[in-house]
Amino acid sequence: MKVPAHIGSIVLVLPLLLAVLQTATAQKNGIQIYSLTVDSKVSSRFAHTVVTSRVVNKAEEAQEAIFEMELPKKAFITNFSMIIDGVTYPGNIKEKATAQKQYSEAVARGESAGLVKATGRKMEQFQVSVSVAPAAKVTFELVYEELLKRHLGVYELLLKVRPQQVVKHLQMDIHIFEPQGISFLETESSFMTNELADALTVSQNKTKAHILFKPTLSQQQKSPGQQDTVLDGNFIVRYDVTRTLSGGSIQIENGYFVHYFAPEGLPTMPKNVVFVIDKSGSMSGRKIQQTREALIKILSDLGPKDQFNLITFSSEATQWKPHLVPASTENVDEAKRYAAGIHALGGTNINEAMLTAVRRLKSDNQAELLSEGSVSLIILLTDGDPTMGEINPTKIQKNVQEAIDGQYSLFCLGFGFDVSYAFLEKMALDNGGLARRIYEDSDSALQLQDFYQEVANPLLTTVAFQYPSNAVEEVTQDNFRLFFKGSEMVVAGKLRDKSPDVLSAIVKGKMHKQNVTFQTKSSVAKQEEEFQSPKYIFHNFMERLWAYLTIQQQLEQMVSASEAESQVLKDRALNLSLDYNFVTPLTSMVVTKPEGQEQSQVAEKPVEDDNRHKNINTGYDLYRLSIGLQGSRITAPPLIPLDPHKSLLHGMEIQNKGPVVTIAPPSAPIQAPPVLLTLPGPSMDRLCVNIKHSQEPMNLLSDPDQGIEVTGQYNTEKACFHWIEVTFKNPQVHVHASPEHVVVTRNRRNSAYKWKETLYSVLPGLKMTMNKTGLLMLSGPDKVTISLLSLDDPGKGLLLLLRDTDHFSSHINGTLGQFYQDVLWETPEGADDNIRILKVQGKDYSATRELKLDYQEGPPGKEISCWSVEL
């Protein structure tokens, strides 16, 4: 829920001032949110979310209230209503053509008709405004649904929290029910802090989980007595379910069934991969640099039985090798050197590059150079439309489809927003693959790596689901070309009136050099009984799951269908959208309002190419809102653009003290040791370590009993680390920290976090937190706490801090680990109390008592006395 900033016609360019004015204006506006609840029920992967916001106008005149909510792109809005003075104003879902007239009339009147906008990589923004009389109350309610998709071994429920003021009654209530059993569950938030930890409770048993977030008013406040809220960001729940070797689970509710299939323990099939990389002029700079970085990492992840080749293209296509080659250490190393030398220049000849890739696979296959039972993939990365050779997109799609002829799968990656996503999507879907947008950002290389991980491990090909014809009808897609590790195939359908008491299913597929068959059975009566708990279930959820899945698949099939087939699919998807009240690309929701206001606004679902040619480096669309308050005005002084290279303010500190902004000179340089070790024992003495001689990566700490390993590369000139890696065995988590960002890898899934972005992630046995000062803490029950800090100066690096070190075992070792073995302290003869000798594993180190800065609680730090040692 958002209360708008009414700023006359002032254009604000400083985000800090924008945030301050928005909040200040919200309070003056008099619209107060007194209740905001998010209730999400996830039943067998299908999420039903209800957002309810209650507001009151405390001003003496009518004011505008804005309801704003971000929801996942894959979700369908299914209901919206406003209750004003006891009267309900519903949102009516209609065929797009029917709503178009109302939409056009609203636009002609100058009204803001579009209620849903794409915002960021995964979200869409829904926004409605309404005028509220003095003392009147309004209740907004938005309902949306989505089927959670398994991605690299997890399902993810993403909720956005952004009230922009403290709320008396604020609550997120999430219930998850998975009859297969919940194998693990974790939460992550970009706004949670240790102060908010008490507001979050997570409980779980074998099949159910409950997550409740209910902060008090004081917990929401940025500072005591202020209306500014700390709640602004994502709340994420990730989980997976228990699986068997058969991999199948059939669940039944109210006459409908869903069949989930993701078998465990299957070996990875060998693959033949041709990487087709755009190196045209538009890829120059950061894009080609990130592509090189990602390609080098991807090449490292090729399996020993894989074969591969690289094709780079600009005005023409160039093959790295005349044939696909095995992914041996020698070949991979040579390919990495080739990838490191890729430079961007020239036009974009996609047609020639694609046909070269297909010819390469066909030729090698005919020459029997590809192993029997292997899977062949083409992965295309491009950032622009074709400009050389054949440039007609339709002809290129036709040429590629005819050349591939169903033999290989094509995956298309569109880098940025200058490429036609629709062109790439059709080309991929025509050829058994999929398309993905790669967003231009600091983590673009990670996005490329993550995509590769999705397709890195093919387990089955030509998978077919079979059910007794007398038992089911109206079944969704039941044939799939490929099944990859970490994903899941989903089939849903309707039970016939006189279906058997037990529903059986057979799944057939090919695995390397053999055919395999999986069998699953499910008792209808027993399954119906499973879904009876109203706390976890919403009515007819499986029927709605079936409708949702059917519509999503039909929309996708329309992309590659013929004109006649496409119309049939469109009609079916439209009818289902209307029957089940879904806002899809084929329908619109007309939001009605009280008489005398804008009579209607129209909500339509954005499509991927709506964002084309927008510069969305941040992942968010920016909108300017300029609304005048009746009888009041806000003015602002001229804003000074702050250029760090030219401005007189460079190097000064800006302090926000209420309504006054003061500018103070920078404080004196802060000295902090690159490594701060808390020593075990009652004295809690600290060791400040300086490393004088190191060029190669170092084994800093290794404790097999703790399951922790810390490595890093030290920069002796700058007295800090280039990078630090922390690896945990339980849970299996890898953290790579560099001055640019922190990358957390879990189950082959990468998550990138910028320094000073709030992070609060709770995994089984491990908690990761980062506050606004940029202090990253890795802690857990009976674990050593490892903290990392990135220094503010971009030219600097990382600091390492350890505490709770009494948890180290006697098997600790490493450059820093040695100080947790048997250490002897001696005072040299005639020396004062500030000098000691440390005897560690046969080596003597001189230690001097010095004043240093301790960042254990984050900047600005505090002065401490510690023993300074040089290695």
Tab-separated table of C-alpha atoms in Angstrom, residues 30 55 64 70 80 104 106 113 148 198 222 240 297 303 331 479 598 615 626 634 713 717 737 777 824 848 850:
chain	number	residue	atom	x	y	z
A	30	GLY	CA	-3.927	12.446	5.901
A	55	VAL	CA	-7.150	3.066	5.024
A	64	GLU	CA	-6.633	10.557	-2.878
A	70	GLU	CA	3.771	-5.727	-6.728
A	80	PHE	CA	-9.903	-6.890	-6.978
A	104	SER	CA	-9.831	4.109	-25.022
A	106	ALA	CA	-10.424	6.644	-20.270
A	113	ALA	CA	-6.000	3.761	-17.577
A	148	LEU	CA	5.179	-22.242	-8.239
A	198	ASP	CA	11.243	-11.545	16.914
A	222	LYS	CA	13.307	3.649	11.243
A	240	ASP	CA	11.405	-28.353	-1.873
A	297	LYS	CA	32.781	-20.257	-15.850
A	303	GLY	CA	30.943	-32.668	-17.761
A	331	ASN	CA	40.211	-28.546	-24.599
A	479	ASN	CA	4.583	-34.978	-23.806
A	598	GLU	CA	-13.200	8.309	-13.050
A	615	ASN	CA	16.850	1.431	-20.049
A	626	SER	CA	2.808	14.968	-10.293
A	634	ILE	CA	5.110	22.058	-1.408
A	713	GLN	CA	43.556	-13.658	-2.036
A	717	GLU	CA	49.713	-3.003	-1.295
A	737	ALA	CA	32.750	-12.069	-1.685
A	777	MET	CA	27.629	-12.021	8.984
A	824	LEU	CA	52.171	-20.079	23.811
A	848	THR	CA	52.560	-5.643	19.779
A	850	GLU	CA	48.085	-1.440	19.535
